[in-house]
Coordinates of C-alpha atoms and ligand atoms in Angstrom, one line a residue:
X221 CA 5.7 77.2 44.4
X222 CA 3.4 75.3 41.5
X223 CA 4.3 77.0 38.2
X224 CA 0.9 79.3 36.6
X225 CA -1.0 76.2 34.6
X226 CA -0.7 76.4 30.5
X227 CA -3.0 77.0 27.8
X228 CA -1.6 75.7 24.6
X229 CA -3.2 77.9 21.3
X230 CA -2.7 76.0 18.5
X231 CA -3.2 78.1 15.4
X232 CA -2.6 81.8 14.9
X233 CA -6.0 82.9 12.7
X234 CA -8.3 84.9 14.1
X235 CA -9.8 82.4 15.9
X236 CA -6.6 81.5 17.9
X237 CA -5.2 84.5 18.5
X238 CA -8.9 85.8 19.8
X239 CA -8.3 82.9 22.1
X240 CA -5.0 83.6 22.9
X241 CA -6.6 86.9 23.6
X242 CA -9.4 86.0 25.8
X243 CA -6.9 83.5 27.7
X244 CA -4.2 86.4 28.7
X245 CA -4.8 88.5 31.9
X246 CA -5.8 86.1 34.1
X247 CA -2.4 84.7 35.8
X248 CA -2.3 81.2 33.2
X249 CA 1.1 80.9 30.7
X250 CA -0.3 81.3 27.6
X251 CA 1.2 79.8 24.4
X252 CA 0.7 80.4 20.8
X253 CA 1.7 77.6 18.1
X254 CA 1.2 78.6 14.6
X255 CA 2.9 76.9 11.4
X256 CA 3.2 79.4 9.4
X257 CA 5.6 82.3 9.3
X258 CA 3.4 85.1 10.3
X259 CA 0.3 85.2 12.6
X260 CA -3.4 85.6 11.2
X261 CA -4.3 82.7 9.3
X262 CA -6.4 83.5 5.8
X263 CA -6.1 87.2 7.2
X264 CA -3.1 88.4 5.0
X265 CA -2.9 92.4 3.4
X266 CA -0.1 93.6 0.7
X267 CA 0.9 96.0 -1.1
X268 CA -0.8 96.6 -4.3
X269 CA -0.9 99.7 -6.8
X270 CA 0.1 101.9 -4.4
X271 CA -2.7 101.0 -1.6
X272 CA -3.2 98.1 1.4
X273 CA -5.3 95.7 -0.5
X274 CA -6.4 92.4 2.0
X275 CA -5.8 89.2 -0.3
X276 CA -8.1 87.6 2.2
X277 CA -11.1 89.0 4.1
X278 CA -11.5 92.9 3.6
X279 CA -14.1 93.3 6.0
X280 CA -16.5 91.5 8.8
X281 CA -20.1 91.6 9.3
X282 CA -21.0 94.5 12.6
X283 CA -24.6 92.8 12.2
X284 CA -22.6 90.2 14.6
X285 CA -20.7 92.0 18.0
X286 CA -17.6 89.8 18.1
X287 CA -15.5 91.1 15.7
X288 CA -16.2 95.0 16.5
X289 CA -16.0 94.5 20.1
X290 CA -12.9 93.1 19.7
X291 CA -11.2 95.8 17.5
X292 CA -12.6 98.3 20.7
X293 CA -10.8 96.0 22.9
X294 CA -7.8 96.6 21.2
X295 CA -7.9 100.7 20.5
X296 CA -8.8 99.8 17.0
X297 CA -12.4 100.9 16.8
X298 CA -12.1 104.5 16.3
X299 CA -10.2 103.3 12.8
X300 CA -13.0 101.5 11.9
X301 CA -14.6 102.4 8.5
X302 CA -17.6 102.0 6.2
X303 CA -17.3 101.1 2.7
X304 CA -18.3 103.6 0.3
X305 CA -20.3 101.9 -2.1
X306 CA -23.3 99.7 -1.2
X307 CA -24.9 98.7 -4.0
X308 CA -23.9 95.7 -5.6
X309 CA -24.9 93.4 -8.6
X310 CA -25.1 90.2 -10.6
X311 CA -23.8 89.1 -13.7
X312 CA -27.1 87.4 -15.2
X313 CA -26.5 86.5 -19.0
X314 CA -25.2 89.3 -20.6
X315 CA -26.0 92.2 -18.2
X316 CA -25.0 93.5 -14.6
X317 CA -28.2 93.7 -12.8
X318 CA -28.4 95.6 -9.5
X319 CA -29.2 93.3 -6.5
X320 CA -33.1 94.2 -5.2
X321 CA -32.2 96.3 -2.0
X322 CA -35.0 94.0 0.4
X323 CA -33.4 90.7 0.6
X324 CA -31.8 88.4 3.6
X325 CA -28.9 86.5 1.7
X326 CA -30.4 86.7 -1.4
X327 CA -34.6 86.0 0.0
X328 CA -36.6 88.2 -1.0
X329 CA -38.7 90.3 1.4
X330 CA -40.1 92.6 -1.0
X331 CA -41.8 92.1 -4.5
X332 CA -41.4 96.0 -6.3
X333 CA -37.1 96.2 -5.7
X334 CA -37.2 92.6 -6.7
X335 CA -39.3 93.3 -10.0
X336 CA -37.9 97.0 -10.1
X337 CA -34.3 94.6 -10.2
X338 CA -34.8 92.6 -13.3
X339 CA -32.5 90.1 -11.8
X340 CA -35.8 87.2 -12.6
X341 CA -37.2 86.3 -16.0
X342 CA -40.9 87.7 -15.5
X343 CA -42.0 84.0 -15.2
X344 CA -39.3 83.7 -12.1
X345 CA -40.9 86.6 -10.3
X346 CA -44.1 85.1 -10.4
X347 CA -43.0 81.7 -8.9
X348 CA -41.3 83.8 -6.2
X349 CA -44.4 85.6 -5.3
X350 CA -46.7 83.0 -4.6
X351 CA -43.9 81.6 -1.6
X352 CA -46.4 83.0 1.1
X353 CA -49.3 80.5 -0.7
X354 CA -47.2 77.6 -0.4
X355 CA -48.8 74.8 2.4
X356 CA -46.3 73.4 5.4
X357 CA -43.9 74.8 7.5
X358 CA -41.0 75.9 5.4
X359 CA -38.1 74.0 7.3
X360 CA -39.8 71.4 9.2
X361 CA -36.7 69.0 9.8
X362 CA -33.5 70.1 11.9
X363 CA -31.5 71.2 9.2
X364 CA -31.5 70.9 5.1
X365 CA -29.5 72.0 2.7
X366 CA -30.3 76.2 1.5
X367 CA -30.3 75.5 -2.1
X368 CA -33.3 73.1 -2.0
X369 CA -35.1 74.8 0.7
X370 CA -35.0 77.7 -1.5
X371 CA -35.8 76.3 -5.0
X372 CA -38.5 74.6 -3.0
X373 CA -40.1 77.8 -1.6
X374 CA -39.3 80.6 -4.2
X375 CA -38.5 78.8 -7.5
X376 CA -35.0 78.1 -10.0
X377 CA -34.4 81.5 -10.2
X378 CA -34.6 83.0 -7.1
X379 CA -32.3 79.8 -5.8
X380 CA -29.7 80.3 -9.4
X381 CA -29.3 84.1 -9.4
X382 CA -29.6 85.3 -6.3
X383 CA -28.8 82.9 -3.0
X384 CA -26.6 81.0 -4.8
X385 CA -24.2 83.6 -5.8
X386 CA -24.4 85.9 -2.5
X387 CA -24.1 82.7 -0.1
X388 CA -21.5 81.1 -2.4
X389 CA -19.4 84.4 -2.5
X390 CA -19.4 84.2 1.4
X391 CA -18.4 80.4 1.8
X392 CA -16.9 79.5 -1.2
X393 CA -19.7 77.2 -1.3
X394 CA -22.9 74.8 -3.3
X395 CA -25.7 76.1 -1.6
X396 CA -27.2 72.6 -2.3
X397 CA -24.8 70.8 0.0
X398 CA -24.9 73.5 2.9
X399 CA -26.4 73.3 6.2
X400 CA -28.6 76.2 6.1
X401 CA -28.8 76.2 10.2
X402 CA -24.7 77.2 9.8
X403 CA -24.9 79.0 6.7
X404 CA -28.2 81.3 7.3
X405 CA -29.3 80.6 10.9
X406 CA -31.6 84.0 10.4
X407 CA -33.1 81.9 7.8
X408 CA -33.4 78.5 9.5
X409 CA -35.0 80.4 12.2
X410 CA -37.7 82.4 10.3
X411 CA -38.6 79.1 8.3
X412 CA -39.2 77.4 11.5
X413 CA -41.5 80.4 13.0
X414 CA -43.5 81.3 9.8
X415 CA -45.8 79.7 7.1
X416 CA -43.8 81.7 4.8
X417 CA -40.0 82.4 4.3
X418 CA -40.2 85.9 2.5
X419 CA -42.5 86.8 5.5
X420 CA -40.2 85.2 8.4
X421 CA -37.2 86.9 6.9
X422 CA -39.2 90.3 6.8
X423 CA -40.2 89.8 10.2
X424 CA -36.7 89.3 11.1
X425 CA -36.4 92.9 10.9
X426 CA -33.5 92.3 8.7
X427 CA -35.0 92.7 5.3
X428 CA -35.7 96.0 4.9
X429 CA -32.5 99.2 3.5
X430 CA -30.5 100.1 6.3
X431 CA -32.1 103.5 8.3
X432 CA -30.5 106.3 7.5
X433 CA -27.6 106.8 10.4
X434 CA -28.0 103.0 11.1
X435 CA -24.4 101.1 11.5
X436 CA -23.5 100.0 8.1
X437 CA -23.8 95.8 7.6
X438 CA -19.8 95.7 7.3
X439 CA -16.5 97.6 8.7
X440 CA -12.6 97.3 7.8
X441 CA -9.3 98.8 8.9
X442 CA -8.3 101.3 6.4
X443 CA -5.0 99.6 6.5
X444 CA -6.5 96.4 5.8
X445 CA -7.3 93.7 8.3
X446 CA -3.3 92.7 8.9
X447 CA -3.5 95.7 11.3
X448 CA -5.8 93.8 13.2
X449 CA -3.5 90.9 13.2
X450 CA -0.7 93.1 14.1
X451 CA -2.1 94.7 16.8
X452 CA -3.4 91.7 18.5
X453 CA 0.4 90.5 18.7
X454 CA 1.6 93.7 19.8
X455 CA -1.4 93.0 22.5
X456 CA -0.5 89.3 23.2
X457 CA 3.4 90.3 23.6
X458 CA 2.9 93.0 25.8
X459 CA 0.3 90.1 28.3
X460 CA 3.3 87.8 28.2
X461 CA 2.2 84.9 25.5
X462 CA 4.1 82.8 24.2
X463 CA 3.8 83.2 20.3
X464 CA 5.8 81.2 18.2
X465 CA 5.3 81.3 14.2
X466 CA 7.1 78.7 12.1
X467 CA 6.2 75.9 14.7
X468 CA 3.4 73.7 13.2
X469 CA 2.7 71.2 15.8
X470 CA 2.6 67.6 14.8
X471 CA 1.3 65.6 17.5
X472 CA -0.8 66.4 21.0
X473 CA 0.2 63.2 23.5
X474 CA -1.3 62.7 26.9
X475 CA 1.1 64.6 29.4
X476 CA 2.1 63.8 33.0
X477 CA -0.5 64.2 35.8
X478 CA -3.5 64.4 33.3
X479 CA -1.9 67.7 31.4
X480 CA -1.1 67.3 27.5
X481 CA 2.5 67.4 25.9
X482 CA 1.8 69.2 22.6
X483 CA 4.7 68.6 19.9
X484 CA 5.6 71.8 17.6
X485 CA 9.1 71.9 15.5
X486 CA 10.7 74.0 18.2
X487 CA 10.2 71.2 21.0
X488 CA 7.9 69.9 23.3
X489 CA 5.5 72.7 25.1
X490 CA 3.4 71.2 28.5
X491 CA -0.2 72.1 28.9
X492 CA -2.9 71.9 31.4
X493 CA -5.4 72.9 28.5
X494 CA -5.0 73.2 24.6
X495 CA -6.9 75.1 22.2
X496 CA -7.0 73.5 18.3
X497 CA -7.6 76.5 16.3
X498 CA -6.3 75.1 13.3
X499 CA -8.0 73.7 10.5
X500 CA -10.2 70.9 10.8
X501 CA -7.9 68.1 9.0
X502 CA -4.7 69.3 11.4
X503 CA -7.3 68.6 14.5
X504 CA -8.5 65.7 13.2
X505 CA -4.9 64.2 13.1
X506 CA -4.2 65.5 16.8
X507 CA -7.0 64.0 18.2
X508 CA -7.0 60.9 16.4
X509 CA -4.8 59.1 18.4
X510 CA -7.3 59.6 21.4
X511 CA -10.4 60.1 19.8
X512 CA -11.2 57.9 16.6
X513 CA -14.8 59.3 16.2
X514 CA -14.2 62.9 16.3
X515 CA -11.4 62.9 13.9
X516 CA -13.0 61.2 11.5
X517 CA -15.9 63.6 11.7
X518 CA -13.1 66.4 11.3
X519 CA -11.8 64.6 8.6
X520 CA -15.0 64.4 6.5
X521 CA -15.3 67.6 6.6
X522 CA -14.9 68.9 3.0
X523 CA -12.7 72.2 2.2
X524 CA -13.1 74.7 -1.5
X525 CA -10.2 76.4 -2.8
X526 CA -10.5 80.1 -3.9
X527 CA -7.7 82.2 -6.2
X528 CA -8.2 85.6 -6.0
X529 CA -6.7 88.0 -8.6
X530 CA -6.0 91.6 -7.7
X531 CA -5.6 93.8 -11.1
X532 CA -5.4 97.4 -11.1
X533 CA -6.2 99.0 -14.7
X534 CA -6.2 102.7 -15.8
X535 CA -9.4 104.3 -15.0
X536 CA -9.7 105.7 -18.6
X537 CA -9.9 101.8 -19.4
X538 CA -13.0 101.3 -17.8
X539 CA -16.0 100.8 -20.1
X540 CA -18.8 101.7 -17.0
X541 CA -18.8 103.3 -14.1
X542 CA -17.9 101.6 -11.2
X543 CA -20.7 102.5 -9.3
X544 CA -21.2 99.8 -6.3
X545 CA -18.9 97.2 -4.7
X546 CA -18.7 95.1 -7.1
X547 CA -20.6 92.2 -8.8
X548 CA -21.2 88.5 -8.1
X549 CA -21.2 85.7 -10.7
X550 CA -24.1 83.1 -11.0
X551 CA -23.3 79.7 -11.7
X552 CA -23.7 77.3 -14.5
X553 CA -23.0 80.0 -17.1
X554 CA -19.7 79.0 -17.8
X555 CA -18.0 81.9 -16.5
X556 CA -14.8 81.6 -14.6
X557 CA -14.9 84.2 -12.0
X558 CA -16.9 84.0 -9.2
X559 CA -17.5 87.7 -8.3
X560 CA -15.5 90.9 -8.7
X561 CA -15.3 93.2 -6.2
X562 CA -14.8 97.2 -7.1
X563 CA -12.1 97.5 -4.7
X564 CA -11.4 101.1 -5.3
X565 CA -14.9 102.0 -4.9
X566 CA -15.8 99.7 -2.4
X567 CA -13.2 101.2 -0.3
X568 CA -11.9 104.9 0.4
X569 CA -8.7 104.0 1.4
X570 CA -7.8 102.5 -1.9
X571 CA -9.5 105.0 -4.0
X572 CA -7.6 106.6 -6.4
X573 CA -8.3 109.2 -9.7
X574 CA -6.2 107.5 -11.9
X575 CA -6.5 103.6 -11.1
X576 CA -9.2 101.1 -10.4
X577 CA -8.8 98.0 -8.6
X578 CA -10.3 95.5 -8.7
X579 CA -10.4 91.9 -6.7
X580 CA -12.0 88.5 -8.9
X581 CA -12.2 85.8 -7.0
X582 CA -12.8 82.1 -8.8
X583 CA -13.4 78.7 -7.8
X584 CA -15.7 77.5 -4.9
X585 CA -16.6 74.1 -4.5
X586 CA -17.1 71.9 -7.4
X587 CA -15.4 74.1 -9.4
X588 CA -11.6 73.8 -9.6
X589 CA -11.3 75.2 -13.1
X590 CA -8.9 77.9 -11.8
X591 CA -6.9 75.6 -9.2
X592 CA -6.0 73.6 -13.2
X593 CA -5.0 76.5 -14.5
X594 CA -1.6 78.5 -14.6
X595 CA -1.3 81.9 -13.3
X596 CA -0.8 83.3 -16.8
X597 CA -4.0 81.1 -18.5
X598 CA -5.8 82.1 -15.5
X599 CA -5.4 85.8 -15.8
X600 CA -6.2 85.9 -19.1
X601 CA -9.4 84.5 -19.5
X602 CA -10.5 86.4 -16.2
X603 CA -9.1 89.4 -18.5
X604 CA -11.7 88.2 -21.1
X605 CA -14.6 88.0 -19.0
X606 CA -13.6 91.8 -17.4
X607 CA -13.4 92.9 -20.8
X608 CA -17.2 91.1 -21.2
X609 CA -18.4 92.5 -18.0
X610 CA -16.9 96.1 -17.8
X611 CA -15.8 97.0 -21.4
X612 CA -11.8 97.0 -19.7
X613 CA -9.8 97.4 -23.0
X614 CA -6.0 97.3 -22.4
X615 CA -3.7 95.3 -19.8
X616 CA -3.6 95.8 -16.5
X617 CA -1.2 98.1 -14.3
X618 CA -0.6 95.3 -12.0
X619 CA -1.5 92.0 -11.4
X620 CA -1.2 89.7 -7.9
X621 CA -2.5 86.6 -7.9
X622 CA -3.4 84.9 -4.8
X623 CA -4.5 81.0 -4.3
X624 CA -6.1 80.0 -1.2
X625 CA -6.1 76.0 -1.4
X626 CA -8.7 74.4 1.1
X627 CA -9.5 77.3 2.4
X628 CA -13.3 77.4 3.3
X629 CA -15.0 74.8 5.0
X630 CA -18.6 73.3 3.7
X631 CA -20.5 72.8 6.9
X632 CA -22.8 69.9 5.2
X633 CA -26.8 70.0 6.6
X634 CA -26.3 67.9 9.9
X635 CA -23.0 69.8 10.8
X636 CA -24.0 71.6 14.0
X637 CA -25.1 67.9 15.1
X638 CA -22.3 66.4 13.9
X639 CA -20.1 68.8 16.4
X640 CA -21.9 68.5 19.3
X641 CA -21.1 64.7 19.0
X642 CA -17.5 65.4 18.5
X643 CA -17.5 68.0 21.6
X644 CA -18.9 65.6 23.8
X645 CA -16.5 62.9 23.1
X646 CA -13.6 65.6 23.4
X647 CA -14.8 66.6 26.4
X648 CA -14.9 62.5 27.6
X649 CA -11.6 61.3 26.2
X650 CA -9.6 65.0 26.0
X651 CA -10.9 66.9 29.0
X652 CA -9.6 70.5 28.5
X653 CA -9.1 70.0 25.1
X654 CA -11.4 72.0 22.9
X655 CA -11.7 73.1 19.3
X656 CA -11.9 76.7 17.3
X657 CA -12.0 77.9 13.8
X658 CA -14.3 78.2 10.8
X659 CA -14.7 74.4 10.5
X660 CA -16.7 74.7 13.7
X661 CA -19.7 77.2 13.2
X662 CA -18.8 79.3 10.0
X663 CA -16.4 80.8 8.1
X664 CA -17.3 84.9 9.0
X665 CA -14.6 86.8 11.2
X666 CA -17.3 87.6 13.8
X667 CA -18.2 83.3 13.6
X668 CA -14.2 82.4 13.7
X669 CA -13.7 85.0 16.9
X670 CA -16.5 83.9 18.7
X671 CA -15.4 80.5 18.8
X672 CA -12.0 81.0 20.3
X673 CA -13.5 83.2 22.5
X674 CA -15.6 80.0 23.7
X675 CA -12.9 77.9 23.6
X676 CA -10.9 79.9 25.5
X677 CA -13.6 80.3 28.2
X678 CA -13.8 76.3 28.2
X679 CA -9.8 76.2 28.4
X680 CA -9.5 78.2 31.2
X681 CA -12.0 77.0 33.5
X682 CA -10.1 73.5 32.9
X683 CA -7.0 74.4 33.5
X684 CA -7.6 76.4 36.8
X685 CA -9.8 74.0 37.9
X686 CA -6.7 71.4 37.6
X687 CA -4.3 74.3 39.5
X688 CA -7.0 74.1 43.0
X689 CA -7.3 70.5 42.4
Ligands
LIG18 C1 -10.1 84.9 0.0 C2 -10.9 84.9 1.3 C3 -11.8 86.0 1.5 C4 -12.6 86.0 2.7 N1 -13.4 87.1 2.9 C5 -14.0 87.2 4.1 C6 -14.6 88.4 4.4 O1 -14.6 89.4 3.7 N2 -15.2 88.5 5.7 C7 -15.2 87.5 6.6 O2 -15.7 87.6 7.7 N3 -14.5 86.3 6.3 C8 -13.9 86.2 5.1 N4 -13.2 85.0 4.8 C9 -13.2 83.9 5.7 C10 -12.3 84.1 6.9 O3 -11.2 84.8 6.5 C11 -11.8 82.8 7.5 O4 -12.9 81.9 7.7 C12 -11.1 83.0 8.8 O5 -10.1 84.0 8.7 C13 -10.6 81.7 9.4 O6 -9.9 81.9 10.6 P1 -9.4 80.7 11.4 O7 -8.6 81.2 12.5 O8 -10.5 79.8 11.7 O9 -8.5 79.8 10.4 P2 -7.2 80.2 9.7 O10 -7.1 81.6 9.3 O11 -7.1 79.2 8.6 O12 -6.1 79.9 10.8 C14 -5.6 78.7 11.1 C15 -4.1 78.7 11.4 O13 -3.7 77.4 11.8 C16 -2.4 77.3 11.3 N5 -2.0 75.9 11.4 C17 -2.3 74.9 10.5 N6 -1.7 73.8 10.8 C18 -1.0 74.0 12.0 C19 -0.2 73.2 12.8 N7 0.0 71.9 12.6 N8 0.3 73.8 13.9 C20 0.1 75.1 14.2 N9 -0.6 75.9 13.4 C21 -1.2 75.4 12.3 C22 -2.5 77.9 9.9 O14 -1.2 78.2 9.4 C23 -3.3 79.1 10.2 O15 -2.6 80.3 10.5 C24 -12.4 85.0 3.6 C25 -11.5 83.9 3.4 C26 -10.7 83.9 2.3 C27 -9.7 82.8 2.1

């Protein structure tokens, strides 16, 4: 009898194990290969003052289906919660300003909550309000990068202390050297439809406050996100995959018969398809043997490092009320941190009467300030600036720090073009051979899962088309 054909996951993030996922229950051996020592990828939750706290994502977008569908799929979505606090702010010269409520990633759709906001000098809401005037199509090319397409149409201001921040605290990222069709595709869309961007993005019928009732913009697992993680094991076991931690693969050679030998540290595994969810310079050395172009491409593409630092501090240290999820930084006022998320009040589950917590995240790209820095120096002068931002007098309870080297891919303008290259000559040179992961089409949960999902679907067609042939 002809042994089930294999499906070779490499990588156990999200986006692999949503493969892995996708791939199990349909009579194929499935294999997981991941190099670390535990599954989920940038998805990682601790202990921490007595609460879960996630050290990496804390939550996903429900705007996008992929990642709540998925927790359904697994039992989870029942446990699914809101955060508690919505509002959030900006640390604009010496005051937190509340963020206007009408925005799309930091557009805005709505002049009174943007004056009401006094996040713009006076002068800076006036260049923003005359966007609809403005002659031409707003995006007119295939892609640009989001920080001169919105200095362009709103002004400095608009582009400095609003996009930047929000779109940087997403990607890690310089809104000046990111595609805006990866990074806001609501966007790129609107500014090809309408004379005017504010107007596009209204139309979008995403710029208004949530309706009352209406599914809040992002969910979590009170136990943090490693539950997810956790449970999609438990699920992969139970279908009979193969998953293997501490068995980075080093090399993916053409097999016997037109099938694939893919090399981890615990031996040789055969495949009839393989999915590369790892990051983009691990597939770029697997498929460079076999495909020059592509890893090259996969190899230009540029990662930012983030450190986040978890502190909790007595609440009685707390110079303001924490009353929103926390604020984001923007750049080029020599601040350190990048944003600071109310942890405790963001979230219910790690509430407490006594203690705050609170996650500061700094570096993004161009900035490796806190990568130089040691853990002490670096917790000090983020104390500094808490002290600045939040009148916190007094050291911490606890302190975790957390560095996340090359962990966020900058999908430059061009990217999506870029890929398509690289999948057409995978598809040429590799047949059955297909990529996932943030490098590929951003770096949200809901982004990461749909991808492995597609690669998945691609896998498997490939490798049962090989069993009838
Ligand atoms: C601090 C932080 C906060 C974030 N916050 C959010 C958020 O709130 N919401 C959100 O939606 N997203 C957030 N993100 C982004 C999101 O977490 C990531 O984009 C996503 O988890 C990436 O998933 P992935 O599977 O593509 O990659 P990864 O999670 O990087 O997984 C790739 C896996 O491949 C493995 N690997 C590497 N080399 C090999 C090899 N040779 N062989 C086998 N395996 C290998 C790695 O060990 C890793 O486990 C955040 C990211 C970070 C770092």
């Amino acid at each position: 009898m002809t042994p089930p054909a294999r499906v070779v996951v490499v990588g156990g993030g999200i986006a692999g194990l949503a493969a892995a996922h996708e791939l199990a229950g349909h009579g194929l051996d499935v294999a997981v290969r991941e190099a670390g020592d535990a599954l989920g990828g940038k998805i990682r939750t601790k202990a921490f003052a007595g609460a879960t706290l996630d050290v990496g994502p804390d939550a996903f977008l429900s705007r996008r289906p992929e990642a709540v569908e998925l927790c359904r799929a697994l039992g989870l979505g029942d446990e699914l919660v809101a955060p508690s606090a919505g509002a959030a702010y900006v640390w604009v010269g010496r005051h937190l300003r509340r963020l206007p409520a009408a925005m799309v990633l930091g557009i805005p759709t709505r002049l009174g909550p943007l004056v009401r906001s006094r996040v713009l000098s006076p002068p800076g809401v006036v260049r923003a309000a005359v966007e609809p005037l403005l002659p031409g199509r707003p995006l007119a090319d295939d892609d640009a990068a989001l920080g001169a397409l919105v200095r362009r149409r709103f002004g400095t201001e608009v582009h400095q202390r609003l996009v930047d921040p929000l779109v940087g605290g997403i990607t890690a990222g310089d809104t000046d050297r990111l595609s805006v069709e990866v990074v806001a595709p609501q966007l790129a869309a609107a500014a090809r439809r309408h004379r005017s961007l504010g107007i596009g993005a209204r139309k979008a019928g995403t710029g208004g406050d949530p309706l009352p009732g209406a599914t809040p913009p992002f969910l979590t697992l009170p136990g943090g996100l490693g539950r997810l993680v956790e449970v999609l094991g438990e699920h992969l076991a139970g279908a009979g995959v193969d998953v293997r931690t501490a068995d980075a693969v080093s090399s993916l050679r053409l097999g016997p018969h037109g099938g694939y030998v893919v090399e981890g540290r615990s031996g040789p595994t055969v495949a009839d398809a393989v999915v590369l969810a790892a990051p983009a310079p691990v597939a770029a050395r697997l498929v460079g043997p076999h495909a020059p172009d592509s890893a090259a491409t996969l190899a230009a593409i540029e990662y930012a490092s983030v450190t986040l630092v978890a502190f909790a501090f007595p609440t009685a240290a707390v110079g303001r009320r924490l009353d929103g999820s926390g604020f984001l930084v923007a750049r080029g006022q020599g601040r350190l941190m990048t944003a600071c998320s109310w942890t405790s009040s963001k979230w219910a589950h790690v509430a407490s009467d006594d203690r705050v917590v609170l996650r500061v995240s700094a570096g993004r790209s161009g900035d490796d300030r806190a990568d130089r820095l040691s853990d002490e120096a670096l917790v000090v002068t983020l104390r500094l600036e808490l002290a600045e931002a939040l009148g916190i007098v007094g050291p911490p309870l606890e302190v975790g720090v957390t560095r996340w080297r090359r962990a966020f891919p900058q999908h430059a303008p061009g990217h999506r073009r870029r890929i398509a290259a690289v999948e057409s000559e995978l598809a040429h040179r590799l047949p059955g051979v297909t990529l996932a992961g943030a490098a590929l089409d951003g770096v949200g949960l809901p982004a990461c899962i749909a991808s492995g999902q597609a690669a998945a679907r691609t896998a498997l067609a490939h490798a049962l088309g090989r069993g009838s042939g």
